[in-house]
Structure formats: C-alpha cells, structure tokens
CSV table of C-alpha atoms in Angstrom, one decimal:
chain,number,residue,atom,x,y,z
Q,1,MET,CA,-55.8,-33.2,32.8
Q,2,SER,CA,-56.5,-34.2,28.7
Q,3,GLY,CA,-54.1,-33.0,26.4
Q,4,GLY,CA,-55.2,-30.7,24.1
Q,5,ALA,CA,-58.2,-30.2,24.8
Q,6,VAL,CA,-57.5,-26.4,26.9
Q,7,PRO,CA,-55.2,-24.8,23.9
Q,8,ALA,CA,-58.2,-25.8,21.8
Q,9,LYS,CA,-59.8,-24.1,23.9
Q,10,LYS,CA,-58.2,-21.4,24.2
Q,11,ALA,CA,-57.8,-20.2,20.7
Q,12,GLU,CA,-61.9,-20.4,20.6
Q,13,ALA,CA,-61.8,-18.0,23.1
Q,14,ALA,CA,-60.0,-15.9,21.6
Q,15,GLY,CA,-60.9,-15.9,18.2
Q,16,ALA,CA,-64.5,-15.3,20.0
Q,17,VAL,CA,-63.1,-12.0,21.7
Q,18,LEU,CA,-60.6,-11.0,19.0
Q,19,ASP,CA,-61.7,-8.8,16.3
Q,20,ARG,CA,-60.6,-10.2,13.1
Q,21,SER,CA,-59.7,-7.1,11.2
Q,22,ALA,CA,-57.6,-6.1,13.9
Q,23,PHE,CA,-56.2,-9.5,14.0
Q,24,ASN,CA,-55.4,-8.7,10.5
Q,25,ARG,CA,-54.2,-5.6,10.3
Q,26,ALA,CA,-51.4,-6.9,13.1
Q,27,LEU,CA,-50.4,-9.8,11.0
Q,28,LEU,CA,-49.9,-6.9,7.8
Q,29,ASP,CA,-47.9,-5.4,9.9
Q,30,SER,CA,-45.4,-7.7,11.1
Q,31,VAL,CA,-44.4,-9.1,8.3
Q,32,GLY,CA,-41.5,-7.7,6.6
Q,33,VAL,CA,-42.9,-5.6,3.5
Q,34,GLY,CA,-44.0,-2.4,3.0
Q,35,LEU,CA,-47.2,-3.1,2.0
Q,36,VAL,CA,-49.5,-0.3,0.1
Q,37,ILE,CA,-53.3,-1.0,-1.4
Q,38,ALA,CA,-54.4,1.4,-3.2
Q,39,ASP,CA,-57.0,2.1,-5.7
Q,40,PRO,CA,-55.8,1.8,-9.5
Q,41,GLU,CA,-57.8,4.8,-10.2
Q,42,SER,CA,-57.8,8.0,-8.1
Q,43,ARG,CA,-54.5,6.3,-6.7
Q,44,ALA,CA,-55.3,7.5,-2.8
Q,45,LEU,CA,-53.8,5.1,-0.8
Q,46,LEU,CA,-56.5,3.2,0.8
Q,47,PHE,CA,-54.0,1.2,3.3
Q,48,HIS,CA,-50.4,0.9,4.7
Q,49,ASN,CA,-49.0,-1.8,6.7
Q,50,ARG,CA,-46.2,-0.5,9.8
Q,51,ARG,CA,-43.0,-1.3,7.5
Q,52,PHE,CA,-44.0,1.0,4.8
Q,53,LEU,CA,-44.7,3.7,7.3
Q,54,ASP,CA,-40.9,2.2,8.1
Q,55,LEU,CA,-39.4,2.9,4.3
Q,56,PHE,CA,-41.7,6.0,3.9
Q,57,PRO,CA,-41.8,8.2,7.0
Q,58,GLU,CA,-42.7,11.9,5.8
Q,59,LEU,CA,-45.4,10.1,4.4
Q,60,PRO,CA,-47.5,12.8,3.7
Q,61,ALA,CA,-51.2,13.4,4.8
Q,62,ASN,CA,-53.4,11.9,2.1
Q,63,ALA,CA,-50.5,11.3,-0.4
Q,64,THR,CA,-51.4,9.4,-3.8
Q,65,ILE,CA,-49.4,6.7,-4.3
Q,66,ASP,CA,-47.9,8.2,-7.6
Q,67,GLN,CA,-46.3,10.9,-5.2
Q,68,ILE,CA,-43.7,8.7,-3.7
Q,69,ILE,CA,-43.8,5.5,-5.4
Q,70,ASP,CA,-43.3,5.0,-9.4
Q,71,VAL,CA,-46.0,2.6,-11.2
Q,72,PRO,CA,-46.2,1.3,-14.0
Q,73,ALA,CA,-47.9,2.2,-16.5
Q,74,ASP,CA,-51.7,0.3,-17.5
Q,75,GLU,CA,-50.6,-2.0,-20.4
Q,76,ASP,CA,-47.3,-3.0,-18.8
Q,77,PHE,CA,-49.4,-4.5,-16.5
Q,78,ALA,CA,-50.7,-6.6,-19.9
Q,79,GLY,CA,-51.0,-10.1,-19.0
Q,80,GLU,CA,-47.9,-9.5,-15.8
Q,81,ASP,CA,-50.3,-10.9,-12.8
Q,82,VAL,CA,-47.3,-9.2,-11.3
Q,83,VAL,CA,-44.4,-6.0,-11.8
Q,84,ILE,CA,-41.4,-5.7,-10.8
Q,85,ARG,CA,-39.7,-2.9,-10.4
Q,86,GLU,CA,-36.7,-1.2,-8.6
Q,87,GLN,CA,-36.4,2.4,-7.1
Q,88,GLU,CA,-33.6,3.9,-5.0
Q,89,ILE,CA,-35.6,5.9,-2.3
Q,90,LYS,CA,-33.9,8.1,0.6
Q,91,ILE,CA,-35.6,7.6,4.5
Q,92,LYS,CA,-34.4,9.8,6.0
Q,93,ARG,CA,-30.8,11.1,4.7
Q,94,ARG,CA,-29.4,7.2,4.4
Q,95,LYS,CA,-30.1,6.0,0.4
Q,96,ALA,CA,-32.4,3.1,0.3
Q,97,SER,CA,-33.1,0.2,-2.5
Q,98,LEU,CA,-36.2,-0.7,-2.9
Q,99,LEU,CA,-37.4,-3.6,-4.7
Q,100,ILE,CA,-41.6,-3.5,-5.5
Q,101,HIS,CA,-43.9,-6.0,-6.4
Q,102,PHE,CA,-47.1,-3.9,-8.0
Q,103,SER,CA,-49.9,-6.4,-8.5
Q,104,ARG,CA,-54.1,-5.7,-9.3
Q,105,HIS,CA,-56.6,-7.8,-7.5
Q,106,SER,CA,-60.3,-7.9,-8.4
Q,107,LEU,CA,-62.7,-7.7,-4.4
Q,108,PRO,CA,-66.1,-7.6,-4.7
Q,109,GLU,CA,-65.6,-4.0,-2.7
Q,110,GLY,CA,-64.0,-2.9,-6.9
Q,111,ASP,CA,-60.4,-3.2,-7.9
Q,112,VAL,CA,-57.4,-2.8,-5.9
Q,113,LEU,CA,-53.5,-2.5,-6.3
Q,114,MET,CA,-51.1,-3.6,-4.3
Q,115,VAL,CA,-47.4,-2.6,-3.8
Q,116,GLU,CA,-44.9,-4.9,-1.9
Q,117,CYS,CA,-42.1,-3.2,-1.5
Q,118,HIS,CA,-39.1,-5.2,0.0
Q,119,ASN,CA,-36.0,-3.7,1.1
Q,120,VAL,CA,-32.9,-4.7,-0.5
Q,121,SER,CA,-30.5,-2.2,1.0
Q,122,LYS,CA,-29.1,-4.6,2.4
Q,123,ILE,CA,-29.0,-7.5,-0.4
Q,124,LYS,CA,-26.8,-4.8,-2.8
Q,125,GLU,CA,-24.2,-3.4,-0.4
Q,126,LEU,CA,-23.1,-6.8,-0.2
Q,127,GLU,CA,-23.2,-7.0,-3.8
Q,128,TYR,CA,-21.3,-4.5,-4.4
Q,129,MET,CA,-18.9,-5.4,-1.8
Q,130,ILE,CA,-18.6,-8.7,-3.0
Q,131,GLU,CA,-17.9,-7.6,-6.5
Q,132,SER,CA,-15.6,-5.4,-4.9
Q,133,TYR,CA,-13.7,-7.9,-3.1
Q,134,SER,CA,-13.5,-9.9,-6.2
Q,135,LYS,CA,-12.2,-7.7,-8.6
Q,136,MET,CA,-9.2,-7.4,-6.1
Q,137,VAL,CA,-8.8,-10.6,-5.6
Q,138,GLU,CA,-8.7,-11.6,-9.3
Q,139,LYS,CA,-6.8,-8.6,-9.9
Q,140,ASN,CA,-4.4,-9.9,-7.6
Q,141,ALA,CA,-4.3,-12.9,-8.8
Q,142,ARG,CA,-3.5,-11.9,-12.5
Q,143,ASP,CA,-0.4,-10.8,-10.5
Q,144,LEU,CA,0.5,-13.6,-9.7
Q,145,ARG,CA,0.3,-15.1,-13.2
Q,146,ARG,CA,2.2,-12.7,-14.4
Q,147,GLU,CA,4.6,-13.4,-11.9
Q,148,LYS,CA,5.0,-17.1,-11.9
Q,149,GLU,CA,5.4,-16.6,-15.5
Q,150,ARG,CA,8.3,-14.3,-15.6
Q,151,ALA,CA,10.2,-16.6,-12.9
Q,152,GLU,CA,9.4,-19.4,-15.2
Q,153,ARG,CA,10.6,-17.9,-18.6
Q,154,LEU,CA,13.9,-16.9,-16.2
Q,155,LEU,CA,14.8,-20.6,-15.5
Q,156,LEU,CA,13.3,-21.7,-18.7
Q,157,ASN,CA,16.7,-19.3,-20.2
Q,158,ILE,CA,18.9,-21.2,-18.0
Q,159,MET,CA,17.6,-24.6,-18.6
Q,160,PRO,CA,15.9,-26.7,-21.5
Q,161,LYS,CA,12.7,-27.2,-20.7
Q,162,THR,CA,11.9,-31.4,-20.5
Q,163,ILE,CA,14.5,-30.7,-17.0
Q,164,TYR,CA,12.8,-27.6,-16.1
Q,165,GLU,CA,9.4,-30.1,-15.9
Q,166,GLU,CA,11.2,-32.5,-14.0
Q,167,LEU,CA,12.9,-29.7,-11.3
Q,168,LYS,CA,9.0,-28.4,-10.8
Q,169,SER,CA,7.7,-32.1,-10.4
Q,170,PHE,CA,10.4,-33.2,-8.4
Q,171,GLY,CA,12.1,-30.8,-6.7
Q,172,VAL,CA,15.2,-32.4,-8.0
Q,173,THR,CA,16.4,-33.5,-11.7
Q,174,THR,CA,18.8,-36.2,-12.3
Q,175,PRO,CA,21.7,-35.9,-14.8
Q,176,GLN,CA,21.8,-37.8,-18.0
Q,177,ARG,CA,23.1,-39.2,-20.3
Q,178,TYR,CA,23.1,-38.4,-23.4
Q,179,ASP,CA,25.1,-40.9,-26.3
Q,180,GLU,CA,23.6,-38.9,-29.6
Q,181,ALA,CA,24.6,-35.2,-29.6
Q,182,SER,CA,26.7,-32.5,-31.2
Q,183,VAL,CA,27.9,-29.5,-29.3
Q,184,LEU,CA,29.0,-26.4,-31.0
Q,185,MET,CA,31.3,-23.6,-29.5
Q,186,LEU,CA,32.3,-20.6,-30.6
Q,187,ASP,CA,34.3,-17.3,-29.0
Q,188,PHE,CA,35.6,-14.8,-31.0
Q,189,VAL,CA,38.6,-13.8,-31.9
Q,190,GLY,CA,41.3,-11.2,-30.1
Q,191,PHE,CA,38.6,-10.8,-27.7
Q,192,THR,CA,40.6,-9.5,-24.9
Q,193,SER,CA,42.1,-7.1,-26.4
Q,194,MET,CA,38.9,-5.9,-28.3
Q,195,SER,CA,37.7,-4.8,-25.3
Q,196,VAL,CA,40.1,-3.2,-24.0
Q,197,ALA,CA,40.7,-1.4,-27.4
Q,198,THR,CA,36.9,0.0,-27.2
Q,199,ASP,CA,34.5,0.8,-24.2
Q,200,PRO,CA,33.1,-1.5,-23.4
Q,201,MET,CA,30.0,-1.1,-22.5
Q,202,SER,CA,29.4,-0.5,-26.2
Q,203,LEU,CA,31.3,-4.0,-26.7
Q,204,VAL,CA,29.1,-5.4,-23.9
Q,205,SER,CA,26.2,-4.6,-26.1
Q,206,GLU,CA,26.9,-5.6,-29.5
Q,207,LEU,CA,28.3,-9.4,-27.9
Q,208,ASN,CA,24.8,-8.8,-26.4
Q,209,ASP,CA,23.1,-7.7,-29.8
Q,210,ILE,CA,25.1,-11.6,-31.6
Q,211,PHE,CA,24.2,-13.5,-28.7
Q,212,THR,CA,20.9,-13.1,-29.2
Q,213,ALA,CA,20.9,-14.0,-32.8
Q,214,PHE,CA,22.7,-16.8,-32.5
Q,215,ASP,CA,20.2,-17.9,-29.4
Q,216,ARG,CA,17.2,-17.1,-32.1
Q,217,ILE,CA,19.3,-19.1,-34.8
Q,218,SER,CA,19.9,-22.0,-32.7
Q,219,GLU,CA,16.8,-22.0,-31.3
Q,220,GLN,CA,14.9,-21.9,-34.8
Q,221,PHE,CA,16.9,-25.1,-36.2
Q,222,GLY,CA,16.8,-27.4,-33.0
Q,223,CYS,CA,19.9,-26.9,-30.7
Q,224,GLU,CA,19.9,-25.8,-27.3
Q,225,ARG,CA,21.7,-22.0,-26.2
Q,226,ILE,CA,23.8,-24.0,-22.6
Q,227,LYS,CA,25.6,-20.7,-21.6
Q,228,THR,CA,27.8,-18.6,-22.9
Q,229,MET,CA,31.0,-17.3,-20.7
Q,230,GLY,CA,32.4,-14.0,-21.6
Q,231,ASP,CA,32.8,-14.6,-25.5
Q,232,ALA,CA,32.1,-18.2,-25.3
Q,233,TYR,CA,28.6,-19.3,-26.7
Q,234,MET,CA,27.7,-22.9,-26.0
Q,235,ALA,CA,24.5,-24.7,-27.5
Q,236,VAL,CA,23.9,-28.6,-28.2
Q,237,SER,CA,21.6,-30.4,-30.0
Q,238,GLY,CA,20.1,-33.7,-29.0
Q,239,ILE,CA,19.4,-33.3,-26.0
Q,240,PRO,CA,17.2,-33.2,-23.8
Q,241,GLU,CA,15.4,-34.7,-26.9
Q,242,ALA,CA,16.8,-37.3,-29.2
Q,243,THR,CA,17.0,-36.5,-32.7
Q,244,PRO,CA,18.6,-37.9,-35.3
Q,245,ASP,CA,19.5,-34.9,-36.8
Q,246,HIS,CA,21.5,-33.3,-34.5
Q,247,ALA,CA,24.4,-33.6,-36.6
Q,248,GLN,CA,23.0,-31.3,-39.3
Q,249,ASN,CA,21.4,-29.3,-36.7
Q,250,VAL,CA,24.4,-27.9,-35.6
Q,251,ALA,CA,26.1,-28.2,-39.0
Q,252,LYS,CA,23.4,-25.3,-40.1
Q,253,VAL,CA,23.5,-23.7,-36.4
Q,254,ALA,CA,27.3,-23.1,-37.4
Q,255,LEU,CA,27.2,-22.0,-41.1
Q,256,LEU,CA,24.2,-19.4,-39.9
Q,257,CYS,CA,26.3,-17.3,-36.9
Q,258,ARG,CA,29.3,-17.6,-39.4
Q,259,ARG,CA,27.2,-16.0,-41.5
Q,260,TYR,CA,25.7,-13.4,-39.1
Q,261,VAL,CA,29.1,-12.8,-38.1
Q,262,ARG,CA,30.4,-11.9,-41.2
Q,263,GLN,CA,27.1,-9.8,-42.4
Q,264,ARG,CA,27.3,-8.0,-39.3
Q,265,GLY,CA,30.8,-6.7,-39.4
Q,266,LYS,CA,30.3,-5.7,-43.4
Q,267,THR,CA,28.0,-2.6,-41.9
Q,268,ARG,CA,30.4,-1.9,-38.3
Q,269,PRO,CA,33.4,-0.3,-37.6
Q,270,GLN,CA,33.8,-3.0,-35.1
Q,271,ASN,CA,35.3,-5.6,-37.4
Q,272,TRP,CA,34.4,-9.5,-35.3
Q,273,GLN,CA,35.3,-12.9,-36.3
Q,274,CYS,CA,35.0,-15.9,-34.9
Q,275,ARG,CA,36.1,-19.4,-34.3
Q,276,ILE,CA,33.3,-22.2,-34.1
Q,277,GLY,CA,34.6,-26.0,-33.1
Q,278,ILE,CA,32.0,-29.1,-33.7
Q,279,ALA,CA,31.9,-32.6,-32.6
Q,280,THR,CA,29.9,-35.3,-31.8
Q,281,GLY,CA,30.2,-37.3,-29.1
Q,282,PRO,CA,28.7,-38.8,-25.9
Q,283,ILE,CA,27.8,-35.8,-22.9
Q,284,ILE,CA,26.3,-35.7,-19.1
Q,285,GLY,CA,23.6,-32.7,-19.1
Q,286,SER,CA,23.3,-31.6,-15.3
Q,287,ILE,CA,21.9,-29.1,-13.0
Q,288,VAL,CA,25.1,-28.1,-11.5
Q,289,GLY,CA,24.2,-25.6,-7.9
Q,290,VAL,CA,21.7,-25.5,-5.3
Q,291,GLN,CA,21.0,-21.8,-5.0
Q,292,LYS,CA,22.5,-21.1,-7.9
Q,293,TYR,CA,22.1,-22.9,-10.5
Q,294,VAL,CA,22.5,-24.0,-13.8
Q,295,TYR,CA,22.4,-27.0,-15.9
Q,296,ASP,CA,25.7,-27.6,-18.0
Q,297,ILE,CA,27.2,-30.5,-20.1
Q,298,PHE,CA,29.6,-32.1,-19.8
Q,299,GLY,CA,32.2,-36.0,-21.6
Q,300,PRO,CA,33.7,-36.2,-24.7
Q,301,GLY,CA,31.7,-34.5,-26.3
Q,302,VAL,CA,31.9,-31.0,-24.9
Q,303,ASN,CA,35.9,-32.1,-24.6
Q,304,LEU,CA,36.0,-32.5,-28.1
Q,305,ALA,CA,34.2,-29.4,-29.8
Q,306,SER,CA,36.5,-27.2,-27.0
Q,307,ARG,CA,39.5,-28.5,-29.4
Q,308,MET,CA,37.8,-28.3,-32.0
Q,309,GLU,CA,37.4,-24.7,-31.8
Q,310,GLU,CA,41.1,-24.4,-30.4
Q,311,LYS,CA,41.8,-25.3,-33.6
Q,312,ALA,CA,39.6,-23.2,-35.7
Q,313,GLY,CA,40.9,-20.2,-37.4
Q,314,PRO,CA,39.1,-17.1,-37.6
Q,315,MET,CA,36.4,-18.0,-39.2
Q,316,GLU,CA,37.0,-21.1,-39.6
Q,317,ILE,CA,34.6,-23.8,-38.2
Q,318,ALA,CA,36.6,-27.2,-37.0
Q,319,CYS,CA,35.2,-30.4,-36.7
Q,320,ASP,CA,36.2,-34.0,-35.7
Q,321,ASP,CA,35.9,-37.3,-38.3
Q,322,VAL,CA,32.4,-38.3,-36.3
Q,323,PHE,CA,30.2,-35.3,-37.1
Q,324,TYR,CA,32.3,-35.1,-40.5
Q,325,ASP,CA,30.4,-38.6,-40.8
Q,326,LEU,CA,27.5,-37.7,-40.4
Q,327,VAL,CA,27.0,-34.9,-42.4
Q,328,ARG,CA,29.1,-35.3,-45.0
Q,329,GLN,CA,26.0,-36.3,-46.9
Q,330,ASP,CA,24.1,-32.8,-47.0
Q,331,PHE,CA,27.5,-30.2,-46.1
Q,332,GLN,CA,30.5,-29.5,-47.9
Q,333,LEU,CA,34.2,-30.1,-45.7
Q,334,GLU,CA,37.2,-30.1,-46.2
Q,335,GLU,CA,40.3,-32.6,-45.0
Q,336,ARG,CA,43.2,-30.9,-42.3
Q,337,GLY,CA,44.7,-34.0,-41.5
Q,338,THR,CA,44.6,-35.3,-39.2
Q,339,GLU,CA,46.2,-33.0,-36.0
Q,340,GLU,CA,47.6,-33.8,-32.1
Q,341,VAL,CA,44.3,-32.4,-30.2
Q,342,ARG,CA,45.5,-32.1,-26.5
Q,343,GLY,CA,44.1,-34.8,-24.2
Q,344,ILE,CA,42.5,-36.6,-26.9
Q,345,GLY,CA,45.3,-38.1,-29.1
Q,346,LYS,CA,45.9,-37.7,-33.0
Q,347,THR,CA,42.1,-37.1,-34.5
Q,348,LYS,CA,41.4,-36.5,-38.4
Q,349,ILE,CA,39.7,-32.9,-38.4
Q,350,TYR,CA,37.9,-31.0,-40.8
Q,351,ASN,CA,36.3,-27.5,-42.1
Q,352,LEU,CA,32.9,-27.5,-42.8
Q,353,ILE,CA,32.4,-25.2,-45.8
Q,354,ARG,CA,29.1,-24.9,-47.3
Q,355,ALA,CA,25.7,-26.5,-46.9
Q,356,ASN,CA,24.5,-28.6,-50.1
Q,357,GLU,CA,22.4,-27.2,-52.9
Q,358,ALA,CA,19.6,-29.8,-51.8
Q,359,LEU,CA,19.5,-27.8,-48.7
Q,360,ASP,CA,17.6,-25.5,-49.9
Q,361,LEU,CA,19.2,-23.2,-46.5
Q,362,ALA,CA,20.9,-19.6,-47.9
Q,363,LEU,CA,23.5,-21.2,-46.1
Q,364,ILE,CA,27.1,-19.5,-47.4
V,1,MET,CA,7.1,-14.2,7.4
V,2,GLU,CA,4.9,-13.0,9.7
V,3,ARG,CA,0.5,-13.9,9.5
V,4,SER,CA,-1.6,-10.4,8.5
V,5,LEU,CA,-4.2,-9.9,10.3
V,6,PHE,CA,-6.5,-10.7,7.2
V,7,GLU,CA,-4.8,-14.8,7.9
V,8,LYS,CA,-5.3,-14.3,11.5
V,9,TYR,CA,-9.2,-13.9,11.0
V,10,GLY,CA,-10.5,-15.6,8.3
V,11,GLY,CA,-10.1,-13.8,4.7
V,12,PHE,CA,-12.9,-12.4,3.6
V,13,GLY,CA,-15.1,-12.7,6.0
V,14,ALA,CA,-14.0,-11.0,8.4
V,15,VAL,CA,-13.1,-7.7,6.5
V,16,SER,CA,-17.0,-8.4,4.5
V,17,LYS,CA,-17.7,-8.0,8.4
V,18,ILE,CA,-16.4,-5.1,8.9
V,19,VAL,CA,-17.0,-3.9,5.6
V,20,MET,CA,-20.9,-3.9,6.2
V,21,ARG,CA,-20.9,-2.5,10.3
V,22,PHE,CA,-18.3,0.4,9.4
V,23,TYR,CA,-20.8,1.2,6.0
V,24,ASN,CA,-24.0,1.1,9.0
V,25,HIS,CA,-21.9,3.3,11.9
V,26,VAL,CA,-20.3,6.1,9.1
V,27,LEU,CA,-24.0,6.6,7.8
V,28,ASP,CA,-25.8,6.4,10.9
V,29,SER,CA,-23.4,9.5,11.9
V,30,ASP,CA,-24.5,12.7,12.0
V,31,ILE,CA,-20.9,13.6,11.9
V,32,LEU,CA,-20.3,12.2,9.3
V,33,ALA,CA,-23.0,10.8,6.4
V,34,ASP,CA,-23.4,14.3,5.4
V,35,TYR,CA,-19.5,13.6,3.6
V,36,PHE,CA,-21.6,10.8,1.8
V,37,GLU,CA,-24.8,12.6,1.3
V,38,ASP,CA,-24.3,12.3,-3.3
V,39,ILE,CA,-21.9,9.4,-3.2
V,40,GLU,CA,-23.1,6.2,-5.1
V,41,MET,CA,-23.6,3.9,-2.6
V,42,GLU,CA,-22.0,1.5,-5.1
V,43,ARG,CA,-18.5,3.9,-5.0
V,44,LEU,CA,-18.3,4.0,-1.7
V,45,ILE,CA,-18.4,-0.1,-0.7
V,46,ASP,CA,-16.1,-0.4,-3.1
V,47,HIS,CA,-13.9,1.5,-1.6
V,48,GLN,CA,-14.4,0.7,2.3
V,49,THR,CA,-13.7,-3.0,1.4
V,50,LYS,CA,-10.4,-2.2,-0.1
V,51,PHE,CA,-9.4,0.0,2.5
V,52,VAL,CA,-10.4,-2.3,5.0
V,53,ALA,CA,-8.6,-4.9,2.9
V,54,SER,CA,-5.5,-3.4,2.4
V,55,LEU,CA,-5.0,-2.3,6.6
V,56,MET,CA,-5.5,-6.2,7.5
V,57,GLY,CA,-3.0,-6.6,5.0
V,58,GLY,CA,-5.2,-8.9,2.7
V,59,PRO,CA,-5.7,-8.2,-1.1
V,60,ALA,CA,-5.2,-4.8,-2.2
V,61,SER,CA,-3.2,-1.7,-0.8
V,62,TYR,CA,-4.1,1.6,-0.5
V,63,THR,CA,-1.3,3.9,-0.9
V,64,ASP,CA,-1.2,7.7,1.2
V,65,GLU,CA,-1.6,9.2,-2.5
V,66,MET,CA,-4.0,7.5,-3.6
V,67,LEU,CA,-5.7,8.2,-0.2
V,68,LYS,CA,-5.1,12.1,-0.1
V,69,GLN,CA,-6.6,11.6,-3.7
V,70,LEU,CA,-9.7,10.6,-3.0
V,71,HIS,CA,-10.1,12.9,0.5
V,72,ASP,CA,-9.4,15.8,-1.6
V,73,HIS,CA,-12.6,16.8,-2.8
V,74,LEU,CA,-14.3,16.5,0.9
V,75,GLU,CA,-13.4,19.2,3.3
V,76,ILE,CA,-12.5,17.0,6.0
V,77,ASP,CA,-11.4,18.5,9.4
V,78,ASP,CA,-10.7,17.1,12.9
V,79,LYS,CA,-13.8,15.9,14.0
V,80,ALA,CA,-14.7,14.4,11.7
V,81,PHE,CA,-11.4,12.2,11.1
V,82,ASP,CA,-11.5,12.0,15.3
V,83,GLU,CA,-15.5,9.8,14.3
V,84,MET,CA,-14.3,8.3,11.6
V,85,ALA,CA,-11.4,7.0,13.5
V,86,SER,CA,-13.6,6.2,16.2
V,87,LEU,CA,-16.4,4.6,14.8
V,88,PHE,CA,-13.9,2.1,13.2
V,89,ARG,CA,-12.3,1.1,16.4
V,90,ALA,CA,-15.7,0.5,17.7
V,91,THR,CA,-16.5,-1.9,14.8
V,92,LEU,CA,-12.6,-3.5,14.6
V,93,VAL,CA,-14.1,-4.2,18.8
V,94,GLU,CA,-17.7,-5.4,17.5
V,95,ALA,CA,-15.8,-7.9,15.0
V,96,GLY,CA,-14.0,-9.5,17.6
V,97,LEU,CA,-10.5,-8.1,17.3
V,98,ASP,CA,-7.9,-8.8,19.7
V,99,GLU,CA,-7.7,-6.1,21.6
V,100,GLU,CA,-3.5,-5.3,20.5
V,101,ASP,CA,-4.4,-5.4,17.2
V,102,VAL,CA,-7.4,-3.2,17.1
V,103,GLU,CA,-4.9,-1.2,19.0
V,104,SER,CA,-2.4,-1.5,15.3
V,105,VAL,CA,-5.0,-1.4,13.3
V,106,ALA,CA,-6.5,1.9,14.8
V,107,TYR,CA,-3.0,3.1,14.7
V,108,GLU,CA,-2.7,2.8,11.4
V,109,ILE,CA,-5.8,5.4,11.2
V,110,VAL,CA,-4.7,7.8,13.5
V,111,LYS,CA,-1.4,7.8,11.8
V,112,ARG,CA,-2.7,9.1,8.7
V,113,ARG,CA,-4.4,12.9,10.1
V,114,PRO,CA,-2.0,14.1,8.1
V,115,ILE,CA,-3.2,12.8,4.4
V,116,VAL,CA,-7.5,13.2,5.1
V,117,VAL,CA,-7.6,16.0,7.4
V,118,ASN,CA,-7.3,19.1,5.2
V,119,VAL,CA,-9.0,21.4,7.1
V,120,SER,CA,-8.6,23.1,10.0
C-alpha cells in the first residue's frame, strides 16, 4: 500500500457525494458564534446557524433582525468594515452578554448584513469576579498598611528613628556610645503631695498636656525625648545623630519648657513649678529588654543631669561647667559656686537664665 | 495559627472555581433562579465572591448582620435555603475539597439558616 494514496482518494470520493451547501451549513453550525445573514433593506433573516438559535431559542417565525437585536443605524457603518455592539439578552431566564459584530457584504445576489453574536457572559462573569476580588484584596492591603504604620508610630514613640531602622533591618540593636551629648532632666516641685491633694485623674491629664507640649518643644529644637517617669521628663540632644549644637538645643528646650510651665500657671488654679537639670557628658544609648523594650540612655551625662536637677530650685535650670562653656556665648548664666555633688565630687554649678537677644528667640 | 481553607486550597484559584460553579448552579435552579431575576450579574458575582472568600477564611468577612440585611428584601423560605445549601455543598465537592472541609463549610452555611430564612 503506498502511503497517502488512500486518504486522497477518500477525500475525492467524499467531495463527489458531499453536497457543497450541506457541508457549508454543517460548518456554519459547528462554529461557536451565533451567525445570521439578513437582508439589509427588509431586515428579513436569510440564514441563521444553530448557535444563533441557542442564543435566541424563542425566535419567532418570520422574525426580522431588528426584532431581536439592536442593529446599528446606516450612518454607523460609514467607513467601518465592522461595527461592534454589546447587548444584554435573556436566554430562557438567564441573562447573557453578547458582543455583536455587524458587517455588510456585497454579493452577486445583492447586499447582505452579517451578524456574529459572541456570548461573552463567562468572560464578563470572570471580569466581575476578579474586580470584586481585587477590591477586597486591595482593601485588605490598605488595612494592613495602616496597621503597620500604626505599629511603626508606636515604636517610634519609644525609640529614635535610626534605632528603629536598625532594629527593623537587623532584628537587634547594639548599644552606642555618644561622646558629645547634653541631657535634660525635669520634674515638678511637690508633685507627690499635689497628687494626693487633688483629683488624681485631672492631675494625670494635666501632666499629659504638659508633657505633650514638652515633646513638641523637644522635637522643634533637635532634642529626643527619652522617657517620662511619673512627673519626670528626660530629653537629650546629640543622639542618635551627633550634632555640634547639642548644648544649645538643650538650653533652648529648657528655657521654653520653663516658660510653658510659667505661662500655663497664670491661667490655671493649679500652680505647677518645675526643676530642670542639664549636663553635658558621654552617654550610652541602648534598647533595654526583649519583649517589653524601651530605648534608654545611661552614663556620666545622665547621672550628672540628674544631680543638677536635684540642685535646681523651683523654676530654676541648673547645669554643670562643661555645658556652661558650650553655651555661654549665646546664653546668660549665673554662677552659683562650687558645690559637692553626690557621687561626683566638687562641681561648679550654673543657673541658666535666658538666651541672648542675638539668638532671636522669644525665650524668657 | 491554623491554616485557613483559603490558604489550603490555593487562595484566589479556589475561590474563583467555587464562585463560577456556584453561580451557574444557582441560576440553573428552578427554585432559586427567580430570586435573581432582576439582580445585576455584576452585583451577584460581587456578593458571591465575597461570601465564598469569607466562608473560606479569605480576605473578606461577612457579618451575620450584613447577611441578614442582604436577604431581607427577598422572601426566602426553608425550601429555597435547602436548595442553596445543597447546591453549595455540591459545588464544594466538584471543586475538589476534602470531605471534612466540605462538611465544615456546609455547617457554616446551615448555621446561618435563621439569619437568611425570613418566611415560613
């Protein structure tokens, strides 16, 4: 048997017996598109395939194309080979979306209008579903992002940004030594007796107001609030980024905090009086704790600031001589003399009075 | 944390399979199709996508209150609810969920009968 001869013969035989128009008809019925050929003038249906009947099962006898489909107006065909329209139909009880292609053809027998109906319901359904789903996912992503930002803000409240970045990138942080830094410590005179004497709730709420104001001042002048503990407030400048102005920054914050307390006392029954200690010296900054971590600072600068605060009288700002040397160009200070400082020995102490006018600060 | 069905069956792929099948079943059902006669396809699919995702523990949650509100304007009786529940169960089986997962999701549906059924 020679290869290929038989199929060729078969095809030839089939061609002989196959009615060409029946073949065409079978072909048109087998395509996945609802197909109609209509008279462009009378709009009568000249031909439709089986798929078209699937889409329009209740097609009336002698129906015209206009009765079932919205055919574009003649002018819509101007210059167009194909005009495409979308149409919603109902197949039995079920809605379906059709994408319909209209085209005009000139045949020897005359002009015809060809209509191809693509059932795009499935695609539409999928589109709708994807849209619904992606909106859901986007909303979730937004919620997550917000939650992450909230957590980040909380962490930034308890540690400087650079330390937070370090913690985020490496999971741990290493203690850092800062040789050039100034520390401010503040507390309120007679706070313990105040809290007993007055309504503790309103006292705490006032303290919250005051510390919030201090935070704003600290931030404005390049200081980092480290912590509050009861009525004590601690801020520092020179960490985590070194700055040559650390002493000036702290001096400004101290003066402004004192002014805030003074101004506030003028309009309220409760007279708050603060004590501020400032010192310049090396410190170590580190995160302390694992589950409940806080960022804290330690070292000679911190100890000395705490001693200075003890030495300060009501509404006074006491500072050590290293700090004095750094700020005396820009601020007015008063020497108090040499005093014995617990754990440190004899130290020259100064009171910070005000800023020089050249600083152009409304500091009192 | 226990893995949700949503993660177990491949997230969006699983949801989409269930939604498309369920949608077809519902619209082919003689009992249910009437309820959706006038509803827009887009809305119905949106609702079902969220519902399925929420049942599977995906990125949506329908509260009972929302379900009640969504069904309040329809007169849903036990027969319609049973049909829906059984079609949903069939869909889950077709979508290839393990038997115990089919049971647990089906239970989540049946549990909500009092919320959805509003006529006797």
